[in-house]
Coordinates of N, CA, C and O in Angstrom, one line a residue:
X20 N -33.8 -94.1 83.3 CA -34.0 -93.3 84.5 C -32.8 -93.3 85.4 O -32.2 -94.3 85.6
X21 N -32.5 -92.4 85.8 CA -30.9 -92.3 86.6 C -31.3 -92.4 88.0 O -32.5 -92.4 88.2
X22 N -30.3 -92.5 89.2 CA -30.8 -92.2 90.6 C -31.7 -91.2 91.0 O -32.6 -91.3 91.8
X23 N -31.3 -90.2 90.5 CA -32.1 -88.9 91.4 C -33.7 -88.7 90.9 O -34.7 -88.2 91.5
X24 N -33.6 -89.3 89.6 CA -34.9 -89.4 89.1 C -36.3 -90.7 89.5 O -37.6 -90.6 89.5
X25 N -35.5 -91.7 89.8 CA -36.1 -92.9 90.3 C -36.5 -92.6 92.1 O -37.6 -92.7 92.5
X26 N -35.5 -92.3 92.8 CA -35.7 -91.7 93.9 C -36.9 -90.5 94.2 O -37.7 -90.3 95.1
X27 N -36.3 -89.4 92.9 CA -37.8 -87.9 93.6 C -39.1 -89.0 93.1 O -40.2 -89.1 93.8
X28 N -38.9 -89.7 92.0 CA -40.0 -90.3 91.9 C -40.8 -91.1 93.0 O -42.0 -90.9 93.2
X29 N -40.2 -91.8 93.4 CA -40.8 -92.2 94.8 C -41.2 -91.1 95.8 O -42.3 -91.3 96.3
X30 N -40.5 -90.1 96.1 CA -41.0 -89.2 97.3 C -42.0 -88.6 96.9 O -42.7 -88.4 97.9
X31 N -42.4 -88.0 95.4 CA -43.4 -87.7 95.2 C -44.9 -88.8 95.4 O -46.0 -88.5 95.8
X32 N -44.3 -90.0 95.1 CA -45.2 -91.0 95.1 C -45.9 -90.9 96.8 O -47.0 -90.7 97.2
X33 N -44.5 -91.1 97.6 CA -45.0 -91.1 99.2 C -45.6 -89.7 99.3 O -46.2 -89.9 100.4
X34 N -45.9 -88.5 98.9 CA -46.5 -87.4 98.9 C -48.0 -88.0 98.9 O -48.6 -87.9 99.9
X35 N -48.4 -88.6 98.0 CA -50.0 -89.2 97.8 C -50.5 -90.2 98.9 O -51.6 -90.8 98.9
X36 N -49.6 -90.1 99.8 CA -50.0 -91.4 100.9 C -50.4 -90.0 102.2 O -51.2 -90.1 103.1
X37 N -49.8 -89.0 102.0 CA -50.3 -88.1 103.2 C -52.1 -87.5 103.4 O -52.7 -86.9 102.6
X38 N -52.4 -87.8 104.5 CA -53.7 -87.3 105.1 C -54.2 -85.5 104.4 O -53.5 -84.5 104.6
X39 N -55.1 -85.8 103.8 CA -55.2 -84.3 103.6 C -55.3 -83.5 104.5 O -55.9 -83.7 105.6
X40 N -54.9 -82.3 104.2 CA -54.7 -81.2 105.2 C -55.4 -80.0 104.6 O -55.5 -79.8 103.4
X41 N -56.0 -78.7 106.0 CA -55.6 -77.3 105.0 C -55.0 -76.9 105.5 O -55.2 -75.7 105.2
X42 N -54.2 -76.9 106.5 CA -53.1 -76.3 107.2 C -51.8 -77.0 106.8 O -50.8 -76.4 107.3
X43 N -51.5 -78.2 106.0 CA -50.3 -78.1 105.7 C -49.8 -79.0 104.6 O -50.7 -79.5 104.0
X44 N -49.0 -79.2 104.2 CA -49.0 -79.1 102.7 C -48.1 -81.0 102.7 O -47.3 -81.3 103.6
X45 N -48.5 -81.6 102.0 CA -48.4 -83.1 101.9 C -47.0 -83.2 100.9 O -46.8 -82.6 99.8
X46 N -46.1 -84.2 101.7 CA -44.6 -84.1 101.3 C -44.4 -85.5 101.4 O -45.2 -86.2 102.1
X47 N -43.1 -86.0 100.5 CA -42.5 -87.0 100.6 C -41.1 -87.4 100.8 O -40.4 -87.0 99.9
X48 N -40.7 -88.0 101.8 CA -38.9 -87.9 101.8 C -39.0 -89.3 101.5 O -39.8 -90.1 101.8
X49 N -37.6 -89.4 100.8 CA -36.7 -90.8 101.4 C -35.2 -90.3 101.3 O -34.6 -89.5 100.6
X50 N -34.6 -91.3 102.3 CA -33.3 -91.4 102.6 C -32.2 -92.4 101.9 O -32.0 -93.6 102.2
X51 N -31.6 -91.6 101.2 CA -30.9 -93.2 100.3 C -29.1 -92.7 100.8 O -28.5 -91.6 100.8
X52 N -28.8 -93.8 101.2 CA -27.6 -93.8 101.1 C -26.7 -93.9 100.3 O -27.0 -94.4 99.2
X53 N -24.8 -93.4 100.6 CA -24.1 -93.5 99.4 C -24.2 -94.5 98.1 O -24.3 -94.4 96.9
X54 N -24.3 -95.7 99.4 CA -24.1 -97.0 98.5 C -25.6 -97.4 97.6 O -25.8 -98.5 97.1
X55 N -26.4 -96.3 97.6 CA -27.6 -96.0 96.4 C -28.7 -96.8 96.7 O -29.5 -97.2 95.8
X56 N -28.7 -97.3 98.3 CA -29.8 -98.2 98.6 C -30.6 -97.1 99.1 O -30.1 -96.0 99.2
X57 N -32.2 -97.6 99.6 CA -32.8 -96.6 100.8 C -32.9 -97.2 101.8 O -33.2 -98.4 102.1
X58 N -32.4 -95.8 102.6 CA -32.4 -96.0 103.9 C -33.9 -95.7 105.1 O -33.9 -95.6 106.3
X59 N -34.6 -95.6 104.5 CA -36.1 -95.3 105.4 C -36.8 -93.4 104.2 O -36.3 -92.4 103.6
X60 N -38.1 -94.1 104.7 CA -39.1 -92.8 103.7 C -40.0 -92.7 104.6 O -40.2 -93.7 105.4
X61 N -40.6 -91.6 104.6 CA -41.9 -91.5 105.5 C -42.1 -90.2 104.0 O -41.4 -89.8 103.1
X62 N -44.0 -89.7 104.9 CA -45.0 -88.8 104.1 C -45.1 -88.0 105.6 O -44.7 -88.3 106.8
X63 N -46.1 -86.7 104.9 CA -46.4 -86.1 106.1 C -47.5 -86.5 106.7 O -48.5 -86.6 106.0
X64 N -47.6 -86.7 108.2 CA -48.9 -86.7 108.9 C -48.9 -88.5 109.3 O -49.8 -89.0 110.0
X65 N -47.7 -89.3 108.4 CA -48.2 -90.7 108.5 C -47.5 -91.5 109.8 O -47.3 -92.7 109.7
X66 N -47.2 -90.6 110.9 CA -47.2 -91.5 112.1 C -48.2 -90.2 113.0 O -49.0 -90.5 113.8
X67 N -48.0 -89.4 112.8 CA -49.4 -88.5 114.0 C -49.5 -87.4 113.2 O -48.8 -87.4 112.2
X68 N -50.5 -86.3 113.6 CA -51.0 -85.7 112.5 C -50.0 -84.4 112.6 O -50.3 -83.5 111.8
X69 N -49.0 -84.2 113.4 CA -48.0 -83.1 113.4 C -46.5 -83.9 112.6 O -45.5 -83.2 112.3
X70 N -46.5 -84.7 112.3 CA -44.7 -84.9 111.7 C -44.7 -84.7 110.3 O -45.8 -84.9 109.7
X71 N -43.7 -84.2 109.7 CA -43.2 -83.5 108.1 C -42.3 -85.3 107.6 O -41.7 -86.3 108.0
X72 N -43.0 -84.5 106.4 CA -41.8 -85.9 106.0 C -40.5 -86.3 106.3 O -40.3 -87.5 106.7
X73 N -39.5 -85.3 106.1 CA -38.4 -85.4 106.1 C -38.3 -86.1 107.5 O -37.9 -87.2 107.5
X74 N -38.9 -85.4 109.3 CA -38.7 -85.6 110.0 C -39.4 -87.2 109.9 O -38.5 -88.0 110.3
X75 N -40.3 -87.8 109.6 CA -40.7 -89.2 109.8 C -39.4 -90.0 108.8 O -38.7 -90.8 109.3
X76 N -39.2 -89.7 107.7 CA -37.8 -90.4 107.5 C -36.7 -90.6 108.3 O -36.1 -91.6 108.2
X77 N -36.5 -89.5 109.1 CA -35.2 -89.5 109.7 C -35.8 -89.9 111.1 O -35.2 -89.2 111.9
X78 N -36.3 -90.3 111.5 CA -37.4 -91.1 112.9 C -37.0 -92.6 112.5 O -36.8 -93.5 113.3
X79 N -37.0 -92.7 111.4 CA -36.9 -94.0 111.1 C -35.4 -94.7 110.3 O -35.3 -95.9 110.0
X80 N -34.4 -93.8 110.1 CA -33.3 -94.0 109.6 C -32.6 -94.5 111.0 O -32.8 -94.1 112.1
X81 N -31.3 -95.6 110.4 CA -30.8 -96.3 111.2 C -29.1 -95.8 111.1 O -28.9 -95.2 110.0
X82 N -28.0 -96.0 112.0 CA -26.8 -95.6 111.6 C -26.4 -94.3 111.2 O -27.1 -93.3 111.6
X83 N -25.2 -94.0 110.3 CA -24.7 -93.3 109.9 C -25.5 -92.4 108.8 O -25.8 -92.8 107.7
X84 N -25.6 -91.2 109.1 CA -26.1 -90.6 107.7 C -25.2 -89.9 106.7 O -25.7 -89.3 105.8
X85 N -24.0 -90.0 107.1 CA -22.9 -89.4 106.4 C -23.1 -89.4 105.1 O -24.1 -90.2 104.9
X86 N -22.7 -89.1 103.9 CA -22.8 -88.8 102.8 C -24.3 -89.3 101.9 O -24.5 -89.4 100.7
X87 N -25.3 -89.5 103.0 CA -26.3 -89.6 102.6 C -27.2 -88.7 101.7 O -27.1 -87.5 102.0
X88 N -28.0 -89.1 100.6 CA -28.9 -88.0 100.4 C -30.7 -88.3 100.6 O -31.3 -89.4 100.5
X89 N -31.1 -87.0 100.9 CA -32.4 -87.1 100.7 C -33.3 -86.1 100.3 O -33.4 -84.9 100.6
X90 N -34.1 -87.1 99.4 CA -35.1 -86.7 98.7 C -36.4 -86.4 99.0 O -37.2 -87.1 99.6
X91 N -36.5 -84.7 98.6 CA -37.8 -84.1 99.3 C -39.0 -83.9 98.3 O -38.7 -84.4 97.2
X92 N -39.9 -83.5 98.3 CA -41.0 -83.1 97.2 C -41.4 -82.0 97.2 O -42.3 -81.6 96.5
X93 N -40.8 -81.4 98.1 CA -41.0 -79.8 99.0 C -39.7 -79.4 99.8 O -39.2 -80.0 100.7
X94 N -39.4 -78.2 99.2 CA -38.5 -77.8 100.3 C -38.5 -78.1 101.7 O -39.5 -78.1 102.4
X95 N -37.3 -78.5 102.2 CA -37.6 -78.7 103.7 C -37.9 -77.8 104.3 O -37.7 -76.7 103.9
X96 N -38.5 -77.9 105.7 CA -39.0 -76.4 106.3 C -38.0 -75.8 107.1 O -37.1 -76.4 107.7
X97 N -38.3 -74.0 107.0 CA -37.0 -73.4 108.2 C -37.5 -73.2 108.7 O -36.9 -72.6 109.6
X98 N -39.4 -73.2 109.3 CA -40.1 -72.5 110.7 C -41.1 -73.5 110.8 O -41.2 -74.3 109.8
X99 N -41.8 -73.5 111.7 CA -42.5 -74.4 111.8 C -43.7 -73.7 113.1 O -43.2 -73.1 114.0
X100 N -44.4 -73.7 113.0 CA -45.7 -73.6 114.3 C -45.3 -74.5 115.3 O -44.5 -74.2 116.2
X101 N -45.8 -75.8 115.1 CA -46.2 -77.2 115.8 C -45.2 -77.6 116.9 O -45.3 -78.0 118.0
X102 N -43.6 -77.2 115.3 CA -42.7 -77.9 116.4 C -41.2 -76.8 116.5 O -40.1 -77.3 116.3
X103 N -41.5 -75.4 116.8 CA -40.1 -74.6 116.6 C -38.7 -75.3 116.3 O -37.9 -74.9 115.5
X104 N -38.7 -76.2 117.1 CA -37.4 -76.3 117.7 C -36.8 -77.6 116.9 O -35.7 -78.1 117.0
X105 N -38.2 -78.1 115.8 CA -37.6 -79.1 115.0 C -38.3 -78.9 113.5 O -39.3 -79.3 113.0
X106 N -37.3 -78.1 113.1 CA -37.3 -77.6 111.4 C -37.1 -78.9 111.0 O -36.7 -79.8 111.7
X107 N -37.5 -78.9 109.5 CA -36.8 -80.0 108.6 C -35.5 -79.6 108.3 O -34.6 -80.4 108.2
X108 N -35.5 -78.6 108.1 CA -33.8 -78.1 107.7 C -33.0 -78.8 108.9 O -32.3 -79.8 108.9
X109 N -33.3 -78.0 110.2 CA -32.2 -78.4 111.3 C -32.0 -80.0 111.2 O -31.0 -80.7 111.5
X110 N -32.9 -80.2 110.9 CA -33.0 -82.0 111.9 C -31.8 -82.8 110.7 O -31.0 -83.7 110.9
X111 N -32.1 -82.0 109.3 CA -31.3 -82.6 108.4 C -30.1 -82.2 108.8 O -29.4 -83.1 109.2
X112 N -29.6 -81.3 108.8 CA -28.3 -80.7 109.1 C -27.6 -81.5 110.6 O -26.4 -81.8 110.8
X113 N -28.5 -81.8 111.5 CA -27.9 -82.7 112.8 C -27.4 -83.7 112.5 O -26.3 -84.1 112.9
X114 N -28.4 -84.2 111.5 CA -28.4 -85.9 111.0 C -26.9 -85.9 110.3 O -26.0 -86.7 110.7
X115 N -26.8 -84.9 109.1 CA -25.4 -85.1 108.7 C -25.7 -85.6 107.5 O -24.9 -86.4 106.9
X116 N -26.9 -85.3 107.2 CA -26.3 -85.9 105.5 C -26.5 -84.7 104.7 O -27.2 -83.7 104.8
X117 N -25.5 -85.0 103.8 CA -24.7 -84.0 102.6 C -25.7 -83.3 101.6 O -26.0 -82.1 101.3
X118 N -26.1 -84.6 101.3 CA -27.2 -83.9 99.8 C -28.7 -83.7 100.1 O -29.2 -84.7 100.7
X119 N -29.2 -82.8 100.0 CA -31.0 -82.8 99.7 C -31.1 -82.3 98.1 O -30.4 -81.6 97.5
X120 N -32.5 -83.0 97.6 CA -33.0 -83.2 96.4 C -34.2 -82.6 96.9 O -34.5 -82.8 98.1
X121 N -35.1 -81.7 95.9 CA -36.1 -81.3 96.1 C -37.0 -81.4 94.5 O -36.5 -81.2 93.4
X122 N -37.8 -81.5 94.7 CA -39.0 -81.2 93.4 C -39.2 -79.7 93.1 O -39.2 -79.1 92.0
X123 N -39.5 -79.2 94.3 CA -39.8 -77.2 94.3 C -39.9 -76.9 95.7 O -40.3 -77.6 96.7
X124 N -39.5 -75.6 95.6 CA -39.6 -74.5 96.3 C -40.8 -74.4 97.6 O -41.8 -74.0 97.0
X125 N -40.9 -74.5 98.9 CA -42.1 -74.0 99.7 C -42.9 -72.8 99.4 O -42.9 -72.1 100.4
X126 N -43.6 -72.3 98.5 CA -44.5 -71.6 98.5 C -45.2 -70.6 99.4 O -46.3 -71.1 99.7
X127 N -44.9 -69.5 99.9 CA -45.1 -68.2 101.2 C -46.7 -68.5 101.3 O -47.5 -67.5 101.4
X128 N -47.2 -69.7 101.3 CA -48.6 -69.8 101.8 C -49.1 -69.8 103.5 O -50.1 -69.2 104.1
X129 N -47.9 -70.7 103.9 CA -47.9 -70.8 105.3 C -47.3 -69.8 106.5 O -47.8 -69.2 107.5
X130 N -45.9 -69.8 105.8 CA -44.8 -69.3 106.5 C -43.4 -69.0 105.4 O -43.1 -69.8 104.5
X131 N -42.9 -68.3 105.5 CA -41.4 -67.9 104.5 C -40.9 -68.8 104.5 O -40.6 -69.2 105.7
X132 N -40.4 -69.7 103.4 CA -39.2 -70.5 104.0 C -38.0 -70.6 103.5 O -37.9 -70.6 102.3
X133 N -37.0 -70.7 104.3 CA -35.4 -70.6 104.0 C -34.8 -72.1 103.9 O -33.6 -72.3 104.0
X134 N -35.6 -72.8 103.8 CA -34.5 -74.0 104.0 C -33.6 -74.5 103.2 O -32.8 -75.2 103.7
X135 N -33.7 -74.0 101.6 CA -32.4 -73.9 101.5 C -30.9 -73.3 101.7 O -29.8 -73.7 101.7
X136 N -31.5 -72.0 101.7 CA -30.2 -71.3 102.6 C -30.0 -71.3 103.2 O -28.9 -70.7 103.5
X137 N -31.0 -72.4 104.5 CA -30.0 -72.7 105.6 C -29.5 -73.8 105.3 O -28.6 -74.1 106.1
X138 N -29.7 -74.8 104.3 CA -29.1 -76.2 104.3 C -27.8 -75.5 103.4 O -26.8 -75.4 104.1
X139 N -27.9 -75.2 102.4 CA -26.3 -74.4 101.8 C -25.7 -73.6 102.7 O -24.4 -73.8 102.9
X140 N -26.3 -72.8 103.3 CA -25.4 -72.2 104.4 C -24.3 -73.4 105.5 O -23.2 -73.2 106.0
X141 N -25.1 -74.6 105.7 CA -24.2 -75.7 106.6 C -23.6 -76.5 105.8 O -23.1 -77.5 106.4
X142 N -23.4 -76.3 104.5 CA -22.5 -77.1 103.9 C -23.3 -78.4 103.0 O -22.7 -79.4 102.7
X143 N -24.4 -78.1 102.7 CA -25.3 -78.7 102.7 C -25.4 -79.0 100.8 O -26.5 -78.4 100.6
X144 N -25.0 -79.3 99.8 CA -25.2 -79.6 98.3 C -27.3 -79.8 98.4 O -28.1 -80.5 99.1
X145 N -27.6 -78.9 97.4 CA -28.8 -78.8 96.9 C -28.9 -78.7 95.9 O -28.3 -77.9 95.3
X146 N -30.0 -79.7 95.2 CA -30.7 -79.7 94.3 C -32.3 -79.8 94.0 O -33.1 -80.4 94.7
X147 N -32.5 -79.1 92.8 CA -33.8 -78.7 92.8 C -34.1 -79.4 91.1 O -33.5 -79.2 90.0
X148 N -35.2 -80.3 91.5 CA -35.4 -80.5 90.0 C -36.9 -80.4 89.6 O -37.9 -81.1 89.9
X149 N -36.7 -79.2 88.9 CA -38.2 -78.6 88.5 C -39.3 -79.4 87.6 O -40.5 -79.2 87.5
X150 N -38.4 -80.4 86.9 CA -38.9 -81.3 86.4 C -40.1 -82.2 86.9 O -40.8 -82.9 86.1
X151 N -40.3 -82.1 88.3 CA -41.1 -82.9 89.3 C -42.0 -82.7 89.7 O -42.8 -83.4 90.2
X152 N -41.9 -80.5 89.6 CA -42.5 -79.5 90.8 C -44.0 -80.1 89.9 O -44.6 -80.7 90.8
X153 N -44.7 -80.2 88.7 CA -45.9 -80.2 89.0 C -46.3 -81.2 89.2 O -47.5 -81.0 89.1
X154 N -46.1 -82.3 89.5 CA -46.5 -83.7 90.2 C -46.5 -83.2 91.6 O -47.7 -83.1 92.1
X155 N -45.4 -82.8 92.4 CA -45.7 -82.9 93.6 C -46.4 -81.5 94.2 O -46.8 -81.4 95.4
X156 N -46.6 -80.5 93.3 CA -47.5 -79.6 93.5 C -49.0 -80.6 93.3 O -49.7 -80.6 94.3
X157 N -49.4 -81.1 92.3 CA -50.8 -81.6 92.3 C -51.7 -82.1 93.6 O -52.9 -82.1 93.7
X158 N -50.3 -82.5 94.8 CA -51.3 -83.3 95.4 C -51.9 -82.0 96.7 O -52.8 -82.1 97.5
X159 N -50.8 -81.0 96.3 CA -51.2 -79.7 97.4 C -52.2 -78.8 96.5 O -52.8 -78.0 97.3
X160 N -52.5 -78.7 95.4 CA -53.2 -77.9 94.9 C -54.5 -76.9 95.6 O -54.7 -75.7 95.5
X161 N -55.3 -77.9 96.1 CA -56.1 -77.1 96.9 C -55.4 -76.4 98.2 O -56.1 -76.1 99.2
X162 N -54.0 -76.0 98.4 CA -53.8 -74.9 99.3 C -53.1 -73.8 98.4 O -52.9 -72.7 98.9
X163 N -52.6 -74.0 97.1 CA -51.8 -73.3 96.6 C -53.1 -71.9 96.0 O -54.2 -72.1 95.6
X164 N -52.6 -71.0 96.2 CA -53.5 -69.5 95.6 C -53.5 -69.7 93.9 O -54.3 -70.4 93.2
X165 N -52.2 -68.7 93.4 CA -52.6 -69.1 92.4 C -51.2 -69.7 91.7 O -50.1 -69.6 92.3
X166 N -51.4 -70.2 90.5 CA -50.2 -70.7 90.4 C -49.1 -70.3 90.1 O -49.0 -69.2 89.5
X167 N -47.9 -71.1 90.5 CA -46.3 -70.3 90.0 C -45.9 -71.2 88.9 O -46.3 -72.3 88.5
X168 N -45.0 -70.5 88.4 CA -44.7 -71.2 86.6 C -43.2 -71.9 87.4 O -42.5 -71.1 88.0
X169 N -42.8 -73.2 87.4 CA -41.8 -73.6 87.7 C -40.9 -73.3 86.8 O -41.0 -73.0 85.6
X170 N -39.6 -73.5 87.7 CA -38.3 -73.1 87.0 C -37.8 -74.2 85.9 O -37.8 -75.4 86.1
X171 N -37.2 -73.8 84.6 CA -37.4 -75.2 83.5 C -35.5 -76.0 83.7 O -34.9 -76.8 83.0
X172 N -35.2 -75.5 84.4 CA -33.6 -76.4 84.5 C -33.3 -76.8 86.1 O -33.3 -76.0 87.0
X173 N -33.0 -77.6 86.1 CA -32.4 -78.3 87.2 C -31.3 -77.6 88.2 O -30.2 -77.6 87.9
X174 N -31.6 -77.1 89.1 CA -31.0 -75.7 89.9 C -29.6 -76.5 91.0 O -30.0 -77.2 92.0
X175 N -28.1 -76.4 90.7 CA -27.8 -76.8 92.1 C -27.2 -75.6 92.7 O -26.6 -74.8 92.0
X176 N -27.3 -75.2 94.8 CA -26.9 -73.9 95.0 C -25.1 -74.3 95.6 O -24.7 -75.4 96.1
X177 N -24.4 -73.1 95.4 CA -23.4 -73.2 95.3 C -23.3 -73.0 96.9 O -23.8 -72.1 97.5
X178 N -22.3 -74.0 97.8 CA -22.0 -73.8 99.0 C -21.0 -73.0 99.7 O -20.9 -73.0 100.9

């Protein structure tokens, strides 16, 4: 098992620790740094019932996030209801770390989301490994309509 695989593996795992919702879709981040340790994970909903994963990761990340990457189980978000003014996209892009990993794509259930084009738009290296999307789709299934056929190769977007 290589890094990026041992890592989504866990974020999807932290996906199963989130409060069910029908308003919002249960995610897992962690934050690993260069030096291939982690640096803090959170799920959604698991400090109050409005924070996204990514943002409870990065609540609890310490220092430098410079060449950091993190691993999502869902696109990070570019709009948000709850909290406008704090996307998952943005908060990652403040933070400063380089890479995001994802499982799949946000799904136009809620809201459109752009977050990776705005994380590639900031300089941001993305990857997408479809390999994952039906694990971390299972644990949202009761919000998803009907199903999408995931993509079968490992997607990175060019910056």
């Amino acid at each position: 098992m290589n890094d990026d695989d041992r890592w989504m593996s866990r974020a999807v795992e932290l996906a199963r620790r989130s409060p069910r919702s029908s308003a919002a879709f249960a995610v897992g981040a962690v934050i690993v740094g260069a030096d291939g340790a982690e640096i803090a994970s959170g799920w959604s909903r698991d400090v109050d019932p409005l924070v996204h994963a990514e943002e409870s990761a990065l609540l609890r990340a310490r220092g430098d996030l410079t060449g950091a990457t993190l691993y999502s189980s869902l696109e990070p978000c570019s709009k948000r209801a709850s909290r406008p003014e704090a996307t998952c996209a943005s908060l990652i892009i403040a933070a400063g770390i380089s890479r995001v990993v994802i499982a799949w794509h946000e799904p136009d259930v809620f809201v459109t989301c752009e977050g990776v084009a705005l994380l590639t738009a900031a300089g941001v290296d993305v990857v997408e490994m479809p390999e994952f999307a039906e694990r971390a789709r299972a644990v949202n299934s009761h919000l998803l309509p009907a199903r999408t056929t995931p993509r079968s190769t490992r997607r990175a977007w060019p910056r």
